[in-house]
DNA sequence: CCCACTGACTTGTTAATTGCAAGTAAGTGA
DNA sequence: TCACTTACTTGCAATTAACAAGTCAGTGGG
C-alpha cells in the first residue's frame, strides 16, 4: 500500500482555480497518466509501457492520488486472478480541453513533437 | 546567478507534445508565474506578492527557465537603479488556452475556487 | 555623511520528492 | 515444479523544493 501522502488531502494554496488545479495536477506525470487513459489504456501494465517510462512507484502513487481526487476510478474487471482497470470519471474526462490545448501548444512551439492520431470514443 | 540547471536544456522524454510541454511547465509554480504575467504583473517583487507565496529562489529559478524557453522576456525598463520587467513573449501568450481551460476545470470541480475578474489586454 | 529602505536576487541548510533497482504475492500455463 | 505475468512495495541515493537569512546597488531623508 502506498503510504499517506499530504498531496492526497485537499490543501489549497489559494482560491485561484489555476493554483488549485496545479495542486492536483501540477507535476511531470499526472497529466501523462490521464493522457494515456484518454488514449484508451486501462491497466497498470499498459500505463507502464508508455514511452516516457514512468517509474512504477510513481505510477502507483499518481493512481491513488487521482482516484482520491475522483479523476480516475479503479475497478476490478475480473477475479481469478484479480485484474484492475483504471478509467476516467466524468470529472477526469473533462480534463480533455487542458490536454488538447497542451497538444496544440506543444506541436506549435516544441520542435520534434508529434501528436498521435486521435482515438475515437 | 542561478546555477546551471539540467531542466533548462531541452531534454524531451518523448516526442509527445503533452510530455514535452510538461517537461517545460510540469511543476507547481511555472504556470502560476505565467498566470501572474497574464494578469498584468511585471516585476519580480510583484510576482512575489501573489497569494501563493512562491519562495524567492524558486521564483528566480522559474524565471530563468521560462526565459531560456523564450516564454518570458526579461528587460530593464530603467537604469539608476536598474529595474527589470518580465513580459510574456508571443510564445508565452499562446499559453492562454491552457490557463483558460484550467480556470474552467478548477472552477467547476474544485469547491471554493474563484477566478479573478479578467484583466483587459 | 550616515541610516533606513526597496528591489532583485543569492546562499546555506533542512525537508520532501523522485528515480532506480530489486523484491513480493497471487495466479496461470506447460 | 518452474517460469512467467500483473500489480504493486520497499529501500536508498539523488534531485528539488522550502525556509530563513544575507547581499548588493541605489535612493531619500536628516
Short mmCIF file of C-alpha atoms (C1' of nucleotides) in Angstrom, two decimals:
data_model
loop_
_atom_site.label_atom_id
_atom_site.label_comp_id
_atom_site.label_asym_id
_atom_site.label_seq_id
_atom_site.Cartn_x
_atom_site.Cartn_y
_atom_site.Cartn_z
CA UNK A 1 0.00 0.00 0.00
CA UNK A 2 1.24 3.42 -0.86
CA UNK A 3 1.69 5.43 2.28
CA UNK A 4 -0.19 8.55 3.23
CA UNK A 5 0.63 11.50 1.08
CA UNK A 6 -0.19 15.05 2.06
CA UNK A 7 -0.87 15.85 -1.56
CA UNK A 8 -3.82 13.49 -1.37
CA UNK A 9 -5.68 15.68 1.02
CA UNK A 10 -7.06 18.96 -0.11
CA UNK A 11 -4.50 21.62 0.66
CA UNK A 12 -5.25 24.62 -1.45
CA UNK A 13 -2.57 27.26 -1.73
CA UNK A 14 -5.17 29.84 -2.66
CA UNK A 15 -8.67 30.17 -4.02
CA UNK A 16 -7.33 30.56 -7.53
CA UNK A 17 -8.63 27.79 -9.80
CA UNK A 18 -5.33 27.61 -11.65
CA UNK A 19 -3.35 27.20 -8.43
CA UNK A 20 -5.84 24.65 -7.14
CA UNK A 21 -5.73 22.69 -10.36
CA UNK A 22 -1.95 22.68 -10.16
CA UNK A 23 -2.15 21.47 -6.56
CA UNK A 24 -3.71 18.33 -8.02
CA UNK A 25 -2.10 18.01 -11.42
CA UNK A 26 1.00 20.16 -11.21
CA UNK A 27 3.76 17.64 -11.71
CA UNK A 28 5.51 15.92 -14.57
CA UNK A 29 3.44 12.72 -14.52
CA UNK A 30 -0.22 13.13 -13.58
CA UNK A 31 -1.40 14.56 -16.87
CA UNK A 32 0.61 11.96 -18.74
CA UNK A 33 -1.28 9.20 -16.99
CA UNK A 34 -4.51 10.97 -17.87
CA UNK A 35 -3.37 11.31 -21.47
CA UNK A 36 -2.85 7.55 -21.60
CA UNK A 37 -6.26 6.86 -20.13
CA UNK A 38 -7.74 9.14 -22.78
CA UNK A 39 -5.78 7.17 -25.33
CA UNK A 40 -7.56 4.02 -24.26
CA UNK A 41 -5.09 2.38 -21.91
CA UNK A 42 -6.73 0.87 -18.89
CA UNK A 43 -4.36 -1.34 -16.90
CA UNK A 44 -1.36 -0.70 -14.72
CA UNK A 45 0.96 -2.52 -17.04
CA UNK A 46 -0.29 -0.70 -20.12
CA UNK A 47 0.31 2.59 -18.37
CA UNK A 48 3.82 1.49 -17.52
CA UNK A 49 4.63 0.76 -21.13
CA UNK A 50 4.35 4.34 -22.34
CA UNK A 51 7.44 5.78 -23.99
CA UNK A 52 8.13 8.14 -21.11
CA UNK A 53 8.81 5.17 -18.83
CA UNK A 54 7.15 6.30 -15.65
CA UNK A 55 8.78 4.75 -12.56
CA UNK A 56 6.48 2.11 -11.14
CA UNK A 57 6.25 3.59 -7.65
CA UNK A 58 5.34 6.98 -9.10
CA UNK A 59 2.67 5.43 -11.27
CA UNK A 60 1.17 3.70 -8.23
CA UNK A 61 1.31 6.93 -6.25
CA UNK A 62 -0.29 9.00 -9.01
CA UNK A 63 -3.07 6.50 -9.46
CA UNK A 64 -4.04 6.71 -5.80
CA UNK A 65 -3.83 10.47 -5.90
CA UNK A 66 -6.02 10.64 -8.97
CA UNK A 67 -8.54 8.22 -7.56
CA UNK A 68 -8.58 10.20 -4.29
CA UNK A 69 -9.49 13.23 -6.34
CA UNK A 70 -12.11 11.23 -8.22
CA UNK A 71 -10.46 11.86 -11.53
CA UNK A 72 -9.82 8.17 -12.04
CA UNK A 73 -11.75 5.14 -10.88
CA UNK A 74 -10.15 1.79 -10.14
CA UNK A 75 -12.23 -1.30 -10.54
CA UNK A 76 -11.57 -4.99 -10.90
CA UNK A 77 -12.70 -6.32 -14.23
CA UNK A 78 -12.04 -9.96 -13.40
CA UNK A 79 -11.37 -12.21 -10.45
CA UNK A 80 -9.01 -15.18 -10.63
CA UNK A 81 -6.66 -13.51 -10.97
CA UNK A 82 -7.89 -10.10 -9.85
CA UNK A 83 -7.10 -7.59 -12.51
CA UNK A 84 -7.87 -3.93 -12.30
CA UNK A 85 -8.79 -1.35 -14.82
CA UNK A 86 -8.40 2.35 -14.38
CA UNK A 87 -10.90 4.58 -16.07
CA UNK A 88 -11.54 8.27 -16.17
CA UNK A 89 -14.53 9.57 -14.27
CA UNK A 90 -16.65 12.30 -15.87
CA UNK A 91 -14.58 14.79 -13.88
CA UNK A 92 -11.45 13.27 -15.34
CA UNK A 93 -12.79 13.29 -18.87
CA UNK A 94 -13.38 17.00 -18.55
CA UNK A 95 -9.63 17.47 -18.41
CA UNK A 96 -9.70 16.91 -22.16
CA UNK A 97 -9.54 20.60 -23.04
CA UNK A 98 -6.41 21.06 -20.92
CA UNK A 99 -4.72 18.17 -22.68
CA UNK A 100 -5.92 19.41 -26.03
CA UNK A 101 -4.52 22.88 -25.52
CA UNK A 102 -1.21 21.34 -24.45
CA UNK A 103 -1.11 19.30 -27.63
CA UNK A 104 -1.69 22.44 -29.70
CA UNK A 105 0.91 24.46 -27.88
CA UNK A 106 3.46 21.67 -27.87
CA UNK A 107 3.07 20.88 -31.54
CA UNK A 108 3.36 24.52 -32.47
CA UNK A 109 6.23 25.51 -30.21
CA UNK A 110 8.32 22.48 -29.41
CA UNK A 111 10.17 21.17 -32.44
CA UNK A 112 10.13 17.43 -32.92
CA UNK A 113 6.82 16.76 -31.21
CA UNK A 114 4.04 14.92 -32.92
CA UNK A 115 0.61 14.08 -31.57
CA UNK A 116 -0.72 10.60 -32.03
CA UNK A 117 -3.78 10.09 -34.17
CA UNK A 118 -6.88 10.71 -32.15
CA UNK A 119 -8.62 7.69 -30.65
CA UNK A 120 -12.35 7.57 -31.15
CA UNK A 121 -14.58 7.41 -28.05
CA UNK B 1 23.31 34.00 -10.58
CA UNK B 2 21.28 30.89 -10.57
CA UNK B 3 23.45 27.90 -11.30
CA UNK B 4 23.17 25.61 -14.29
CA UNK B 5 20.03 23.56 -14.31
CA UNK B 6 19.52 20.50 -16.47
CA UNK B 7 15.88 21.37 -16.84
CA UNK B 8 16.96 24.43 -18.79
CA UNK B 9 18.29 22.40 -21.64
CA UNK B 10 15.95 20.58 -23.91
CA UNK B 11 15.58 17.05 -22.62
CA UNK B 12 12.48 15.59 -24.13
CA UNK B 13 11.13 12.40 -22.59
CA UNK B 14 9.32 11.57 -25.81
CA UNK B 15 8.02 13.16 -28.96
CA UNK B 16 4.59 13.58 -27.41
CA UNK B 17 3.60 17.24 -27.30
CA UNK B 18 1.91 16.79 -23.93
CA UNK B 19 5.00 15.19 -22.39
CA UNK B 20 7.23 17.85 -23.92
CA UNK B 21 5.02 20.64 -22.66
CA UNK B 22 5.13 19.10 -19.22
CA UNK B 23 8.92 18.89 -19.45
CA UNK B 24 8.84 22.68 -19.54
CA UNK B 25 5.79 23.57 -17.48
CA UNK B 26 5.09 20.47 -15.42
CA UNK B 27 5.55 21.70 -11.91
CA UNK B 28 3.57 23.53 -9.28
CA UNK B 29 4.89 27.02 -10.00
CA UNK B 30 5.67 27.74 -13.65
CA UNK B 31 2.11 28.20 -14.81
CA UNK B 32 1.36 30.30 -11.76
CA UNK B 33 4.08 32.73 -12.76
CA UNK B 34 2.64 32.81 -16.24
CA UNK B 35 -0.84 33.39 -14.83
CA UNK B 36 0.51 36.42 -12.98
CA UNK B 37 2.18 37.79 -16.08
CA UNK B 38 -1.13 37.40 -17.89
CA UNK B 39 -2.75 39.24 -15.03
CA UNK B 40 -0.50 42.22 -15.68
CA UNK B 41 2.24 41.79 -13.12
CA UNK B 42 5.64 42.62 -14.48
CA UNK B 43 8.28 42.84 -11.77
CA UNK B 44 9.99 40.34 -9.53
CA UNK B 45 8.53 41.87 -6.40
CA UNK B 46 5.02 41.92 -7.81
CA UNK B 47 5.35 38.25 -8.68
CA UNK B 48 6.48 37.52 -5.15
CA UNK B 49 3.42 39.15 -3.67
CA UNK B 50 0.93 36.65 -5.09
CA UNK B 51 -1.23 34.84 -2.55
CA UNK B 52 0.52 31.52 -3.15
CA UNK B 53 3.75 32.95 -1.73
CA UNK B 54 6.27 31.45 -4.09
CA UNK B 55 9.70 31.02 -2.45
CA UNK B 56 12.09 33.62 -3.79
CA UNK B 57 14.73 31.18 -5.02
CA UNK B 58 12.09 29.20 -6.89
CA UNK B 59 10.74 32.34 -8.50
CA UNK B 60 14.24 33.26 -9.67
CA UNK B 61 14.80 29.74 -10.98
CA UNK B 62 11.47 29.62 -12.84
CA UNK B 63 12.10 32.98 -14.42
CA UNK B 64 15.41 31.84 -15.89
CA UNK B 65 13.84 28.61 -17.06
CA UNK B 66 10.99 30.43 -18.72
CA UNK B 67 13.29 32.95 -20.34
CA UNK B 68 15.52 30.11 -21.54
CA UNK B 69 12.48 28.63 -23.22
CA UNK B 70 11.57 32.02 -24.65
CA UNK B 71 8.25 32.06 -22.91
CA UNK B 72 9.20 35.11 -20.91
CA UNK B 73 11.48 38.00 -21.75
CA UNK B 74 13.43 39.95 -19.15
CA UNK B 75 14.32 43.52 -19.89
CA UNK B 76 15.41 46.52 -17.89
CA UNK B 77 12.89 49.31 -18.03
CA UNK B 78 15.03 51.83 -16.21
CA UNK B 79 18.62 52.38 -15.17
CA UNK B 80 19.56 54.07 -11.90
CA UNK B 81 18.55 51.91 -10.29
CA UNK B 82 18.28 49.08 -12.79
CA UNK B 83 14.84 47.60 -12.61
CA UNK B 84 13.62 44.72 -14.67
CA UNK B 85 10.31 43.79 -16.13
CA UNK B 86 9.28 40.34 -17.17
CA UNK B 87 6.91 40.07 -20.05
CA UNK B 88 5.38 37.20 -21.98
CA UNK B 89 6.69 36.58 -25.46
CA UNK B 90 4.19 35.67 -28.20
CA UNK B 91 5.03 32.03 -27.47
CA UNK B 92 4.20 32.64 -23.83
CA UNK B 93 0.98 34.44 -24.60
CA UNK B 94 -0.16 31.40 -26.54
CA UNK B 95 -0.29 29.51 -23.27
CA UNK B 96 -3.51 31.38 -22.63
CA UNK B 97 -5.78 28.50 -23.70
CA UNK B 98 -4.06 26.12 -21.28
CA UNK B 99 -4.59 28.56 -18.43
CA UNK B 100 -8.13 29.21 -19.53
CA UNK B 101 -9.05 25.53 -19.57
CA UNK B 102 -7.52 25.16 -16.12
CA UNK B 103 -9.65 28.00 -14.85
CA UNK B 104 -12.78 26.35 -16.24
CA UNK B 105 -11.94 22.96 -14.84
CA UNK B 106 -10.89 24.32 -11.48
CA UNK B 107 -13.96 26.49 -11.05
CA UNK B 108 -16.22 23.63 -11.98
CA UNK B 109 -14.59 20.85 -10.00
CA UNK B 110 -12.70 22.32 -7.07
CA UNK B 111 -15.03 23.81 -4.49
CA UNK B 112 -14.02 27.18 -3.10
CA UNK B 113 -12.13 28.40 -6.12
CA UNK B 114 -12.93 31.68 -7.76
CA UNK B 115 -11.29 33.21 -10.81
CA UNK B 116 -10.33 36.83 -10.69
CA UNK B 117 -12.06 39.24 -12.99
CA UNK B 118 -10.34 39.20 -16.33
CA UNK B 119 -7.75 41.90 -16.89
CA UNK B 120 -8.03 43.67 -20.18
CA UNK B 121 -5.19 43.33 -22.69
"C1'" DC C 1 27.85 61.54 5.56
"C1'" DC C 2 25.01 58.05 7.92
"C1'" DC C 3 20.96 55.29 8.18
"C1'" DA C 4 16.93 53.10 6.84
"C1'" DC C 5 14.65 51.16 2.98
"C1'" DT C 6 13.46 48.91 -1.62
"C1'" DG C 7 14.10 45.78 -5.48
"C1'" DA C 8 16.12 41.82 -7.08
"C1'" DC C 9 18.24 38.22 -6.13
"C1'" DT C 10 21.87 34.52 -3.83
"C1'" DT C 11 23.42 31.29 -0.31
"C1'" DG C 12 23.02 27.74 3.17
"C1'" DT C 13 20.50 24.14 5.27
"C1'" DT C 14 16.89 21.10 6.06
"C1'" DA C 15 12.88 18.65 4.35
"C1'" DA C 16 10.26 16.42 0.84
"C1'" DT C 17 10.04 14.09 -3.76
"C1'" DT C 18 11.95 11.37 -7.42
"C1'" DG C 19 14.14 7.80 -9.65
"C1'" DC C 20 16.10 3.33 -9.84
"C1'" DA C 21 16.75 -1.46 -8.69
"C1'" DA C 22 15.05 -5.16 -6.51
"C1'" DG C 23 11.62 -7.77 -4.22
"C1'" DT C 24 6.84 -9.62 -3.23
"C1'" DA C 25 2.47 -12.03 -3.85
"C1'" DA C 26 -1.39 -14.15 -6.32
"C1'" DG C 27 -2.45 -16.75 -10.06
"C1'" DT C 28 -1.80 -19.24 -14.74
"C1'" DG C 29 0.05 -22.41 -18.10
"C1'" DA C 30 3.29 -26.04 -19.50
"C1'" DT D 1 7.53 -27.73 -10.02
"C1'" DC D 2 9.07 -23.89 -12.74
"C1'" DA D 3 8.80 -19.94 -15.40
"C1'" DC D 4 6.01 -16.05 -16.30
"C1'" DT D 5 2.64 -12.14 -15.82
"C1'" DT D 6 0.24 -8.44 -13.36
"C1'" DA D 7 0.22 -5.25 -9.94
"C1'" DC D 8 2.39 -3.42 -6.80
"C1'" DT D 9 6.11 -2.42 -2.43
"C1'" DT D 10 10.37 -1.39 -0.31
"C1'" DG D 11 14.86 0.67 0.31
"C1'" DC D 12 18.00 4.06 -0.83
"C1'" DA D 13 20.56 7.50 -3.34
"C1'" DA D 14 19.97 11.62 -5.90
"C1'" DT D 15 17.18 15.67 -7.03
"C1'" DT D 16 14.28 19.53 -5.82
"C1'" DA D 17 11.82 22.39 -3.02
"C1'" DA D 18 11.15 25.20 1.06
"C1'" DC D 19 12.58 28.40 4.51
"C1'" DA D 20 15.42 31.85 6.60
"C1'" DA D 21 18.93 34.89 6.16
"C1'" DG D 22 22.18 37.62 3.68
"C1'" DT D 23 23.95 40.53 -0.27
"C1'" DC D 24 24.35 44.47 -3.20
"C1'" DA D 25 23.18 48.61 -5.90
"C1'" DG D 26 20.78 52.61 -5.43
"C1'" DT D 27 17.55 56.39 -3.16
"C1'" DG D 28 15.82 59.61 0.03
"C1'" DG D 29 15.93 61.86 4.45
"C1'" DG D 30 18.17 64.16 8.43
#
